[in-house]
Coordinates of N, CA and C in Angstrom, one line a residue:
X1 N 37.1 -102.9 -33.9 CA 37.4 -101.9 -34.9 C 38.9 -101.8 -35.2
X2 N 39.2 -101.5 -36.7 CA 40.5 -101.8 -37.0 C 40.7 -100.0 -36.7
X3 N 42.1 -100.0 -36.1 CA 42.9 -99.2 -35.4 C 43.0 -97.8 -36.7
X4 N 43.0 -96.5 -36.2 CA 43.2 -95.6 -37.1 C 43.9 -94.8 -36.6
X5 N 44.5 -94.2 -35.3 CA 45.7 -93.7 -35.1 C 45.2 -92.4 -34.6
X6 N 43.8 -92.0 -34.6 CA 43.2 -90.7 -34.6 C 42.5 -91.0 -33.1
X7 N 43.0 -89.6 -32.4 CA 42.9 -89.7 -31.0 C 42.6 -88.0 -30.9
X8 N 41.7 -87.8 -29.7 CA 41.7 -86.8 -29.3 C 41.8 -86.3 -27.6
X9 N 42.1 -85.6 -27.6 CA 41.9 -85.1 -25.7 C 40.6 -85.3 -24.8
X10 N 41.0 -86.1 -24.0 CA 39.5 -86.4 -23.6 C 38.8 -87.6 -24.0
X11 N 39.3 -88.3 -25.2 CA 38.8 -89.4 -25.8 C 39.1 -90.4 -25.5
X12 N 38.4 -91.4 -25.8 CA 39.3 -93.0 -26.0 C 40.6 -93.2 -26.7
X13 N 41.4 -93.7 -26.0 CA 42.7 -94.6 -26.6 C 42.4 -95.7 -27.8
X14 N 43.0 -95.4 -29.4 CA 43.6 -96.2 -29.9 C 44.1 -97.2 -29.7
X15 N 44.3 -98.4 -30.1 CA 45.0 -99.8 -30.1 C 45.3 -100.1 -31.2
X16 N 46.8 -100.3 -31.6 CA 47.2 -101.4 -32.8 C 47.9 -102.5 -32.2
X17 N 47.1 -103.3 -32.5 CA 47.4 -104.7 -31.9 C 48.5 -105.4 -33.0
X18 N 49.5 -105.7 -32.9 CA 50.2 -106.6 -33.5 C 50.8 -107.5 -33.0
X19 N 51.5 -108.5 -33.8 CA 51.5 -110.1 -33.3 C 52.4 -110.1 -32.0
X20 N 53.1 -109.6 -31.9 CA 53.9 -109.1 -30.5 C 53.9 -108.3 -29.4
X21 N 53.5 -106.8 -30.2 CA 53.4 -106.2 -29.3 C 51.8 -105.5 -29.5
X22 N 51.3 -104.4 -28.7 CA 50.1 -103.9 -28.4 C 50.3 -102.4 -28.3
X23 N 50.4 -101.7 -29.2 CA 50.3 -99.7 -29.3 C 49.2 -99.6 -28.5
X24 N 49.2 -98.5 -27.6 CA 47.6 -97.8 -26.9 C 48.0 -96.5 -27.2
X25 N 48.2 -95.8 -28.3 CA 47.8 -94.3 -28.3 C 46.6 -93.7 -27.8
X26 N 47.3 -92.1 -27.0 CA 46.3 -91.4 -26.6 C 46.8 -89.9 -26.7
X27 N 45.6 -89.3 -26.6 CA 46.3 -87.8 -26.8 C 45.8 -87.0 -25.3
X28 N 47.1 -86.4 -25.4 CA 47.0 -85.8 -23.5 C 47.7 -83.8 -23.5
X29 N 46.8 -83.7 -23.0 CA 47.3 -82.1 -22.3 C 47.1 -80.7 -23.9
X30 N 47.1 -79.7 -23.1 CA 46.6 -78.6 -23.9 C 46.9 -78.3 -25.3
X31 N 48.3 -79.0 -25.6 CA 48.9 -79.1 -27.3 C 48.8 -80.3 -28.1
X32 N 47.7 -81.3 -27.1 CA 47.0 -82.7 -28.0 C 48.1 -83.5 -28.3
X33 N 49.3 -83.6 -27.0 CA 50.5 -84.7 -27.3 C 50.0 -86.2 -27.5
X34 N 50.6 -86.7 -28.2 CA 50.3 -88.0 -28.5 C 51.4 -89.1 -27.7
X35 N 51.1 -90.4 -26.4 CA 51.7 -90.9 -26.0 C 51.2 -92.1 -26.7
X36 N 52.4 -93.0 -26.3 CA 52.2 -94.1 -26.7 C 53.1 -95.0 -25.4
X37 N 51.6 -96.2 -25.2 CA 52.6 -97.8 -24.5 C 52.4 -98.8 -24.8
X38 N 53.3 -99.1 -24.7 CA 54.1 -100.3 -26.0 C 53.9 -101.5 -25.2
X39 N 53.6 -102.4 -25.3 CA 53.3 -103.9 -24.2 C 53.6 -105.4 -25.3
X40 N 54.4 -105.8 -24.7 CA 55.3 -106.9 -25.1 C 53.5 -108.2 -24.5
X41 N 53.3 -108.8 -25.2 CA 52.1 -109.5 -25.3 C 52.4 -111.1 -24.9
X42 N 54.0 -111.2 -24.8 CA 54.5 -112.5 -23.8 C 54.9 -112.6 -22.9
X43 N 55.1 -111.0 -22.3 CA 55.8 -110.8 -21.1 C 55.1 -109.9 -20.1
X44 N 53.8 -109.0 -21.1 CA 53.4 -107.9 -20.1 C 54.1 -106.6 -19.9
X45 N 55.2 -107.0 -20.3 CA 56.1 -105.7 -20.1 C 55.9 -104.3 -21.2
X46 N 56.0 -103.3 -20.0 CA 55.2 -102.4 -21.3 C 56.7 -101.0 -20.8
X47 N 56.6 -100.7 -22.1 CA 57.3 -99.0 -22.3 C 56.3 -97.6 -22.5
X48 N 56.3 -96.6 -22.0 CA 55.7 -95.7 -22.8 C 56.4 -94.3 -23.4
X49 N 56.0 -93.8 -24.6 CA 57.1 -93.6 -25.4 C 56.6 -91.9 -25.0
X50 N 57.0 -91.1 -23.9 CA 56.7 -89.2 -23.9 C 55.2 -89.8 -23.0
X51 N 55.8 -88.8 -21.5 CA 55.2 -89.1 -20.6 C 54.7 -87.5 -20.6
X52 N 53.8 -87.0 -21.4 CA 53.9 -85.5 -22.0 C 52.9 -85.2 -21.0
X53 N 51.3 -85.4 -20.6 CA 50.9 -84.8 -19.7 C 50.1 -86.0 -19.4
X54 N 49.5 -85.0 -18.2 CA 47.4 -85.8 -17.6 C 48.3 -87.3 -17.4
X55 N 49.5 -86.9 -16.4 CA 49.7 -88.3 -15.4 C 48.8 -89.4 -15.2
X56 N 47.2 -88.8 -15.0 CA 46.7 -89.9 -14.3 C 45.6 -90.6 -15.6
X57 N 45.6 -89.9 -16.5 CA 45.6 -90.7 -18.1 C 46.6 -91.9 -18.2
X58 N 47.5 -91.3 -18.1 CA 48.8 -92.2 -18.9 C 48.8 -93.1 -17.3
X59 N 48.7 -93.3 -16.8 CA 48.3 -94.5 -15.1 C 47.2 -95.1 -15.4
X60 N 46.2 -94.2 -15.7 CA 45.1 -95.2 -16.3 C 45.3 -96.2 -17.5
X61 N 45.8 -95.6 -18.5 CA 46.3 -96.3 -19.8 C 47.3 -97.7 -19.4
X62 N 48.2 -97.2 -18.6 CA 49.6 -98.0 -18.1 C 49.0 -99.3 -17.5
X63 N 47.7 -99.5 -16.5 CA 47.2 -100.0 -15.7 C 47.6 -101.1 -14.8
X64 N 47.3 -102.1 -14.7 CA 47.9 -103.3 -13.2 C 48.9 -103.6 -14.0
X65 N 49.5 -104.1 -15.1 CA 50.9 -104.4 -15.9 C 52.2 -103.4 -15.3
X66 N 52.0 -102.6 -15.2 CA 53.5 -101.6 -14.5 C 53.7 -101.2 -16.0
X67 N 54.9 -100.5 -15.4 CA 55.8 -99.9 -16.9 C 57.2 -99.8 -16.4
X68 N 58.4 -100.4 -17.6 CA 59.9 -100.7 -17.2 C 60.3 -99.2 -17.8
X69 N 59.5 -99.1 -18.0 CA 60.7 -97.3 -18.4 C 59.9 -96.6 -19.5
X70 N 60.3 -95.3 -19.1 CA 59.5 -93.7 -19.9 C 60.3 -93.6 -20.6
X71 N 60.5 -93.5 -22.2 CA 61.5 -93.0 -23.3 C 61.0 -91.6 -24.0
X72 N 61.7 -90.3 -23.5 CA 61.0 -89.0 -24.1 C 61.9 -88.9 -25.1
X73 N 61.1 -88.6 -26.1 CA 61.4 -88.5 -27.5 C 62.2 -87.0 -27.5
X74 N 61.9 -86.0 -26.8 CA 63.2 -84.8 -26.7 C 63.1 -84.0 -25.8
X75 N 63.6 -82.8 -25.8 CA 63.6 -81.8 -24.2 C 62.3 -81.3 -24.6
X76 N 61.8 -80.9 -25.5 CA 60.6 -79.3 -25.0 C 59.5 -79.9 -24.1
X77 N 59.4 -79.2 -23.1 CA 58.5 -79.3 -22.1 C 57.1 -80.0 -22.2
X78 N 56.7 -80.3 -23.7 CA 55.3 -80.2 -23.6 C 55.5 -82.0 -24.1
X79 N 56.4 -82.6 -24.0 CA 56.7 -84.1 -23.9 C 57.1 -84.9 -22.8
X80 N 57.4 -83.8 -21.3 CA 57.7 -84.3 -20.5 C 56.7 -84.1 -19.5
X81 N 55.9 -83.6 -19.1 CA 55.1 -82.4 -18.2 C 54.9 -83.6 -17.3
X82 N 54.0 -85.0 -17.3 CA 53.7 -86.1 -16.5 C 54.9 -86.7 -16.1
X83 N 56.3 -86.9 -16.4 CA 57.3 -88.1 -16.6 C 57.6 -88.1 -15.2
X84 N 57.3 -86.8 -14.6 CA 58.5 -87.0 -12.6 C 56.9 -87.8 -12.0
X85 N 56.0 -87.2 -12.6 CA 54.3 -88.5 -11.8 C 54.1 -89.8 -12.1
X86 N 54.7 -89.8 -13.5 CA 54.8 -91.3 -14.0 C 55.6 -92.2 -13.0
X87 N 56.8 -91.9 -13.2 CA 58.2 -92.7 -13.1 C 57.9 -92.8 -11.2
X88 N 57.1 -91.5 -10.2 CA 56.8 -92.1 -9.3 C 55.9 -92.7 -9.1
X89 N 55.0 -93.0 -9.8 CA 53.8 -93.8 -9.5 C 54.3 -95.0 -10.1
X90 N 55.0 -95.5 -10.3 CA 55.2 -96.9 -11.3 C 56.7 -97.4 -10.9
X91 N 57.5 -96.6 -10.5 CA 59.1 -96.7 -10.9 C 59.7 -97.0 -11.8
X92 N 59.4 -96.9 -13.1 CA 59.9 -96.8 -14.3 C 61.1 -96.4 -14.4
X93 N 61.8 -96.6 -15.2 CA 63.6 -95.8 -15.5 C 62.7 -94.5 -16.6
X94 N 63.4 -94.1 -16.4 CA 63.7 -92.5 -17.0 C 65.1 -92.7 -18.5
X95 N 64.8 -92.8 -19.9 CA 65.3 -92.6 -20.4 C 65.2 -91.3 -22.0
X96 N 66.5 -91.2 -22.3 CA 65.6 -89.9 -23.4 C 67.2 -89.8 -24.3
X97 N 67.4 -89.2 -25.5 CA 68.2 -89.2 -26.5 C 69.6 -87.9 -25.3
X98 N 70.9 -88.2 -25.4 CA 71.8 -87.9 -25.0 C 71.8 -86.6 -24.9
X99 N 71.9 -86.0 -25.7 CA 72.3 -84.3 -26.1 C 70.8 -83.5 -26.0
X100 N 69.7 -84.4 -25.1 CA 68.2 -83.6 -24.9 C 68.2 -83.8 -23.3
X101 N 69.2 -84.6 -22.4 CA 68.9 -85.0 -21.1 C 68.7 -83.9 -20.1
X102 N 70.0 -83.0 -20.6 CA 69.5 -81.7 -19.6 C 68.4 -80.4 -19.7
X103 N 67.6 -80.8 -21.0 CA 66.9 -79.8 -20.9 C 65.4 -80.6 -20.4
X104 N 65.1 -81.8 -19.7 CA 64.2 -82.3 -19.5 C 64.1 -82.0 -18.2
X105 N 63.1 -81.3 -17.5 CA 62.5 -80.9 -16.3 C 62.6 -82.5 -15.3
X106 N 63.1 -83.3 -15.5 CA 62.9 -84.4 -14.5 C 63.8 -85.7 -14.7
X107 N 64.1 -86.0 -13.6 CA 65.5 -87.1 -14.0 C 65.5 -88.1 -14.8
X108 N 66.2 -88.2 -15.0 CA 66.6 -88.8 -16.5 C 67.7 -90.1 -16.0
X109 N 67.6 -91.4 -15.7 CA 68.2 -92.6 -15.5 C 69.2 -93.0 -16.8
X110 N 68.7 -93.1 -18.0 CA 70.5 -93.0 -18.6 C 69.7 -92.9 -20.1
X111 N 71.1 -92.4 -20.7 CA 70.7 -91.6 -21.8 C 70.8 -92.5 -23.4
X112 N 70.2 -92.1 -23.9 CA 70.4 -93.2 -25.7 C 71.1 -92.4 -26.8
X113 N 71.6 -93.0 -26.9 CA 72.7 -92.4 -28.3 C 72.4 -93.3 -29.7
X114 N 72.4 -92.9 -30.6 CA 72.1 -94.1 -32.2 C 72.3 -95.2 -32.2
X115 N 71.3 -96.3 -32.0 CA 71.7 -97.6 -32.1 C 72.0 -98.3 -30.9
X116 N 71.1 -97.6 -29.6 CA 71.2 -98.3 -28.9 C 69.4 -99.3 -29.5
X117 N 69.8 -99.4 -27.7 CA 68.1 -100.7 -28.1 C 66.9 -100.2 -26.8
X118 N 65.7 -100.1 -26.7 CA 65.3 -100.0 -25.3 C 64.5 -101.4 -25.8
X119 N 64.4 -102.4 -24.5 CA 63.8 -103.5 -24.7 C 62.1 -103.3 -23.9
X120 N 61.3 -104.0 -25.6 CA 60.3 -103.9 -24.7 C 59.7 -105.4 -24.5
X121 N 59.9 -106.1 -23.5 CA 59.8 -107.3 -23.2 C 60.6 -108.2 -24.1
X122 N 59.8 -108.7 -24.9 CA 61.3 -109.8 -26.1 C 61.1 -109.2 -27.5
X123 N 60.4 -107.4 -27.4 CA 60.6 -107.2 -28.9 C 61.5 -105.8 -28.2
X124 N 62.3 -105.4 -29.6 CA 63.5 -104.2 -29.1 C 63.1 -102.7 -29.9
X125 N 63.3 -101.7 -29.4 CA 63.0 -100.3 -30.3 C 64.5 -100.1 -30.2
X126 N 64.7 -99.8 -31.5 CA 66.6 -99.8 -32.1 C 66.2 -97.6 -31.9
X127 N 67.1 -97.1 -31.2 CA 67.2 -95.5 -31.1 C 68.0 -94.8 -32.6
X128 N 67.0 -94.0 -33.3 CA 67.6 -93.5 -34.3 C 67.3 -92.1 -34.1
X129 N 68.7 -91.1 -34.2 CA 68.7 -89.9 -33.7 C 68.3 -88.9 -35.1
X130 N 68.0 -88.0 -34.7 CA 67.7 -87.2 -35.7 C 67.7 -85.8 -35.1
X131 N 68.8 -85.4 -35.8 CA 69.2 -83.7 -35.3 C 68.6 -82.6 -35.7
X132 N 67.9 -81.3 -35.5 CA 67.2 -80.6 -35.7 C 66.1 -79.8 -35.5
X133 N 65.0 -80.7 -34.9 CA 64.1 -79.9 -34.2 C 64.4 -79.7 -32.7
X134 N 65.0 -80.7 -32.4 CA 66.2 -80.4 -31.0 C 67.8 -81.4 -31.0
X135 N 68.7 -81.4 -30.7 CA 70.0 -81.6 -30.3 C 69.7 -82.8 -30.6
X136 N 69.1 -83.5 -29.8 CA 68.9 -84.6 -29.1 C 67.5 -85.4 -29.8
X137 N 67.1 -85.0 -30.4 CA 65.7 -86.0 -30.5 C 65.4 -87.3 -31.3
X138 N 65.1 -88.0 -31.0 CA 65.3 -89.4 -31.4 C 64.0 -90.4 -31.9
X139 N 64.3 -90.9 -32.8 CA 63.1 -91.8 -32.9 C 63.1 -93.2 -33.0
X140 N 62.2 -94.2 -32.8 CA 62.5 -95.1 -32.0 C 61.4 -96.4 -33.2
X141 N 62.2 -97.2 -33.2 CA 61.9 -98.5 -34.7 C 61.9 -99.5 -34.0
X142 N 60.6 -100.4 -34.9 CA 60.0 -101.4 -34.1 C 60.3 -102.2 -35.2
X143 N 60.8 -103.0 -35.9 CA 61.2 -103.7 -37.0 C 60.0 -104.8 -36.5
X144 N 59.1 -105.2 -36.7 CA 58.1 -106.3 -36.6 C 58.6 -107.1 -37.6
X145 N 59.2 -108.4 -36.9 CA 59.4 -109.6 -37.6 C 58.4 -110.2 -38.7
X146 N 57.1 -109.5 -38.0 CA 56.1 -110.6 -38.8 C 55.0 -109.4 -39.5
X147 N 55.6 -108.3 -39.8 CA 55.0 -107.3 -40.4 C 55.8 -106.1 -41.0
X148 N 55.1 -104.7 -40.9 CA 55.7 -103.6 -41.5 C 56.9 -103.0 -40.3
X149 N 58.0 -102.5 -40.5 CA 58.0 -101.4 -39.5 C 57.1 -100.5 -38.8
X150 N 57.3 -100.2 -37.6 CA 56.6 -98.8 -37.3 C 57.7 -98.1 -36.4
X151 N 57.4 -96.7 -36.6 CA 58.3 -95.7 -36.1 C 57.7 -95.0 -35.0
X152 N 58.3 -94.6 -34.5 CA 57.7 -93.5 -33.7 C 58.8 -92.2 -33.4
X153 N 58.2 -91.0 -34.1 CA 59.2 -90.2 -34.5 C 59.5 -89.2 -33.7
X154 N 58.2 -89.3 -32.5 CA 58.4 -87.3 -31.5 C 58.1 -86.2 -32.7
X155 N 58.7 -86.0 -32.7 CA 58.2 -83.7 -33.5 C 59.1 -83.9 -34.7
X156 N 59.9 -84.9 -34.6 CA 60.9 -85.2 -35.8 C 60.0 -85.1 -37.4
X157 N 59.0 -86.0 -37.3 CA 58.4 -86.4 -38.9 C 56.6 -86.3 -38.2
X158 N 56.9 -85.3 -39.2 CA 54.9 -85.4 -39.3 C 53.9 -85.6 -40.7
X159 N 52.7 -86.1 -40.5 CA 52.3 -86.2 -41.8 C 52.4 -84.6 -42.3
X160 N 53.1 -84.6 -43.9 CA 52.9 -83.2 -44.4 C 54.1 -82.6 -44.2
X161 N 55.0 -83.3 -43.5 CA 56.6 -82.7 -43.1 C 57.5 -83.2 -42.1
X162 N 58.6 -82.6 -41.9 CA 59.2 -82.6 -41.0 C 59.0 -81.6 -39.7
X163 N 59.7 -81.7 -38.5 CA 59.1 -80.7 -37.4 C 60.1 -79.8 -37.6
X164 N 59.1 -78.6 -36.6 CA 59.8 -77.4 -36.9 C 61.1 -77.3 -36.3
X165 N 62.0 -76.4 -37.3 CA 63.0 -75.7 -36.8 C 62.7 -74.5 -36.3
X166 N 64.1 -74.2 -36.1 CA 64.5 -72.2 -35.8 C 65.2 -71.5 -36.4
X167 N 65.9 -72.4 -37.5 CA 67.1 -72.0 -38.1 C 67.7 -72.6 -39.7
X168 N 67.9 -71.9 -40.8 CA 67.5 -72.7 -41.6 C 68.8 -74.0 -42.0
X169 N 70.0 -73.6 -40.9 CA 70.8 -75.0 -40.5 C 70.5 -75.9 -40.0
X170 N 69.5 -75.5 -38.9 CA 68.8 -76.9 -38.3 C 67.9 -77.3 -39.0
X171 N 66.8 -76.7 -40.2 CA 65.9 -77.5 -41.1 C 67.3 -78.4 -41.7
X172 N 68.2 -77.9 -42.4 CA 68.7 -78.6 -43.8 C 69.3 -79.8 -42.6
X173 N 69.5 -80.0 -41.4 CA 70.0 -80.9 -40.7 C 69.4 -82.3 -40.1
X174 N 67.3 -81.3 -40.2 CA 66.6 -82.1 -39.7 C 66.1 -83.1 -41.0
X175 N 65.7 -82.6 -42.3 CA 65.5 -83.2 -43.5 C 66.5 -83.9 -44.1
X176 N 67.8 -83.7 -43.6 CA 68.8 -84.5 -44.2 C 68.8 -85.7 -43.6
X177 N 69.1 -86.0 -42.1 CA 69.2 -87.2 -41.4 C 67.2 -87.8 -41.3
X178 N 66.4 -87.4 -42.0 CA 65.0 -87.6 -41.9 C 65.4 -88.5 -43.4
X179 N 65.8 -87.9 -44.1 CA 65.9 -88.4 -45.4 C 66.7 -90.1 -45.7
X180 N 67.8 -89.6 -45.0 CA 69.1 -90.5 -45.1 C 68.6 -91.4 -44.0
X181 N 68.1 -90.9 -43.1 CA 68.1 -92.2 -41.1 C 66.9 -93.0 -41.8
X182 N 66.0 -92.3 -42.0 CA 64.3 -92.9 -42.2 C 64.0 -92.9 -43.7
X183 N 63.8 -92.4 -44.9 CA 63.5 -92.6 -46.1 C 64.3 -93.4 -46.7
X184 N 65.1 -93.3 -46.5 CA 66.0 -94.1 -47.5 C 66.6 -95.4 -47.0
X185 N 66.3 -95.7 -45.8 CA 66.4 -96.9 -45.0 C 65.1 -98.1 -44.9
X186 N 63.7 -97.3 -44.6 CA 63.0 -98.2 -44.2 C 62.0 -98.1 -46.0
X187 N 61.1 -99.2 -45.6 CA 60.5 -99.0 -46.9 C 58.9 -98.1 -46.7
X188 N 58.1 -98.4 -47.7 CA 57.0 -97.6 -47.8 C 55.8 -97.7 -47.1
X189 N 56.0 -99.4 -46.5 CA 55.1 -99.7 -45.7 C 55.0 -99.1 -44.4
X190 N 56.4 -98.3 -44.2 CA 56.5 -98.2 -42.6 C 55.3 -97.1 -42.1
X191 N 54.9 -97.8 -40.7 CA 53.9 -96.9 -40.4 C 54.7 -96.1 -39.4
X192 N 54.0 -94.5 -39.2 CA 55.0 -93.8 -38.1 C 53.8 -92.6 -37.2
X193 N 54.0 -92.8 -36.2 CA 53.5 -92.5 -35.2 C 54.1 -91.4 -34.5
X194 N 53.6 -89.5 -34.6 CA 54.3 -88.3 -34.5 C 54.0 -88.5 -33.0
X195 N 54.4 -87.2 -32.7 CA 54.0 -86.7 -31.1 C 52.6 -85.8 -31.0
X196 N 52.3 -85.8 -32.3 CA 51.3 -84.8 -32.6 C 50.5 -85.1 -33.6
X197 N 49.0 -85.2 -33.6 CA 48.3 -85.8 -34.6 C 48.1 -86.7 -35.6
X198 N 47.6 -87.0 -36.3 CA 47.8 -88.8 -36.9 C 48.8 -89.1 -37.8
X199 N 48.8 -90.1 -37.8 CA 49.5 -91.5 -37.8 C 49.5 -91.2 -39.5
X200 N 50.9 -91.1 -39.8 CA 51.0 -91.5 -41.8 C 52.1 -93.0 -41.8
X201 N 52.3 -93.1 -43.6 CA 53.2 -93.8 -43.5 C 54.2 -93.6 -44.2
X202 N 55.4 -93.9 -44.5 CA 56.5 -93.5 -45.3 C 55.9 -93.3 -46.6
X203 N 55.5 -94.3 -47.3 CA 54.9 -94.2 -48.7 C 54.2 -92.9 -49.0
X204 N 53.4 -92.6 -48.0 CA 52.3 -91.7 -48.4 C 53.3 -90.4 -48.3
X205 N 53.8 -89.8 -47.5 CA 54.6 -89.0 -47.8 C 55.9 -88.3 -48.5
X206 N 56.3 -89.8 -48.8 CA 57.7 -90.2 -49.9 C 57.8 -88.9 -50.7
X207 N 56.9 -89.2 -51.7 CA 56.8 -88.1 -53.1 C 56.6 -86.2 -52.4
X208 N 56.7 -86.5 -51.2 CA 56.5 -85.1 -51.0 C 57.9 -84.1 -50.6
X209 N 59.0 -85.1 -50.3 CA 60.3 -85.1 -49.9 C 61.4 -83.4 -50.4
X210 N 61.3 -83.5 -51.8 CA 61.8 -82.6 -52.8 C 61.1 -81.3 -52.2
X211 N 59.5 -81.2 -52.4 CA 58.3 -80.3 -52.1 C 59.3 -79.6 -50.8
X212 N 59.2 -79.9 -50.0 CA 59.6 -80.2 -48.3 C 61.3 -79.4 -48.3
X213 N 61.7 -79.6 -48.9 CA 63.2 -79.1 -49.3 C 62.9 -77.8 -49.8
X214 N 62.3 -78.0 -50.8 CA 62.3 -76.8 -51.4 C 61.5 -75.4 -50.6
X215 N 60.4 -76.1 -50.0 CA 60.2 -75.0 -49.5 C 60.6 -74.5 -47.7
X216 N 61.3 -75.7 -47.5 CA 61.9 -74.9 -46.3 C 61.6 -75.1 -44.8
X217 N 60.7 -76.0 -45.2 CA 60.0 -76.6 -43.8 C 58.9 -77.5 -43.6

């Protein structure tokens, strides 16, 4: 079955298989977070992207391959809940966007700032920060050589908008760098992967951009 991005709690894991690497989304814990691990298909080597809950989900998912490191997309608690059962059941590094490291309930091995890289076996997710729904939250680009982009954004970009603020400083801060980091950089094919419910793509939401401004959230 071709992959659709739509996962529920309790359900089977998703797969988008592409020529390099292999997505296994799944949705875990009482706010239906969406994790994702990423597995390099020449090396085995796998990342998972918000170690958010139901540890022994995301150990099942992870399986005899190991995992080189947990990347949480930002501090609020309901992205980290599994990450201190992961990282010991596996030994994974612990990494997460700079200015979100101290509000994450569990250690944190070293921090990403814009443009770094986390490698996942021989393909790379380039760290692109996006200020707003927290300090620190970051979203993470797979530039597939032999296909579309895909993103994976955390609470940053959802189908239908951007994620919530608290303040209408931090909206105009979160849609700005959403606009400028991601719209106006990648193209329309890019597929992007929230922390929370399904999977859109740049295109499909493009035209809604103005909408989203104007009304504020």
């Amino acid at each position: 079955m071709s992959y659709t991005g739509k996962v529920n709690v309790g359900g089977t894991p998703d797969v988008h298989e592409l020529a390099d690497l292999i997505i296994t989304k799944v949705a875990v814990g009482p706010m239906s977070n969406n994790a994702y691990v990423l597995r390099c298909r020449h090396t085995d080597e796998q990342v998972l992207v918000d170690a958010a809950n139901d540890a022994g989900t995301l150990i099942d998912v992870i399986g005899d391959a190991g995992l080189a490191a947990v990347v949480t997309t930002h501090g609020h608690g309901d992205h980290w809940q599994a990450l201190a059962a992961v990282v010991e059941a596996t030994g994974a590094r612990s990494l997460a966007g700079a200015d979100d490291a101290e509000a994450i309930g569990a250690p944190v091995d070293a921090v990403l700032t814009a443009g770094d890289e986390v490698a996942v076996g021989r393909s790379r997710l380039e760290v692109i920060h996006l200020v707003g729904h927290t300090p620190g939250s970051i979203a993470l680009l797979y530039d597939d050589p032999d296909g579309m982009p895909h993103l994976f954004t955390g609470d940053s970009l959802f189908p239908g908008g951007v994620g919530k603020t608290w303040s209408h400083d931090d909206f105009v801060s979160l849609i700005d760098d959403v606009e400028r980091k991601v719209f106006d950089r990648l193209p329309d094919e890019t597929w992007f992967y929230p922390g929370h419910g399904d999977d859109s793509t740049l295109g499909a939401e493009r035209p809604h951009l103005a909408e989203w401004r104007e009304r504020g959230w």
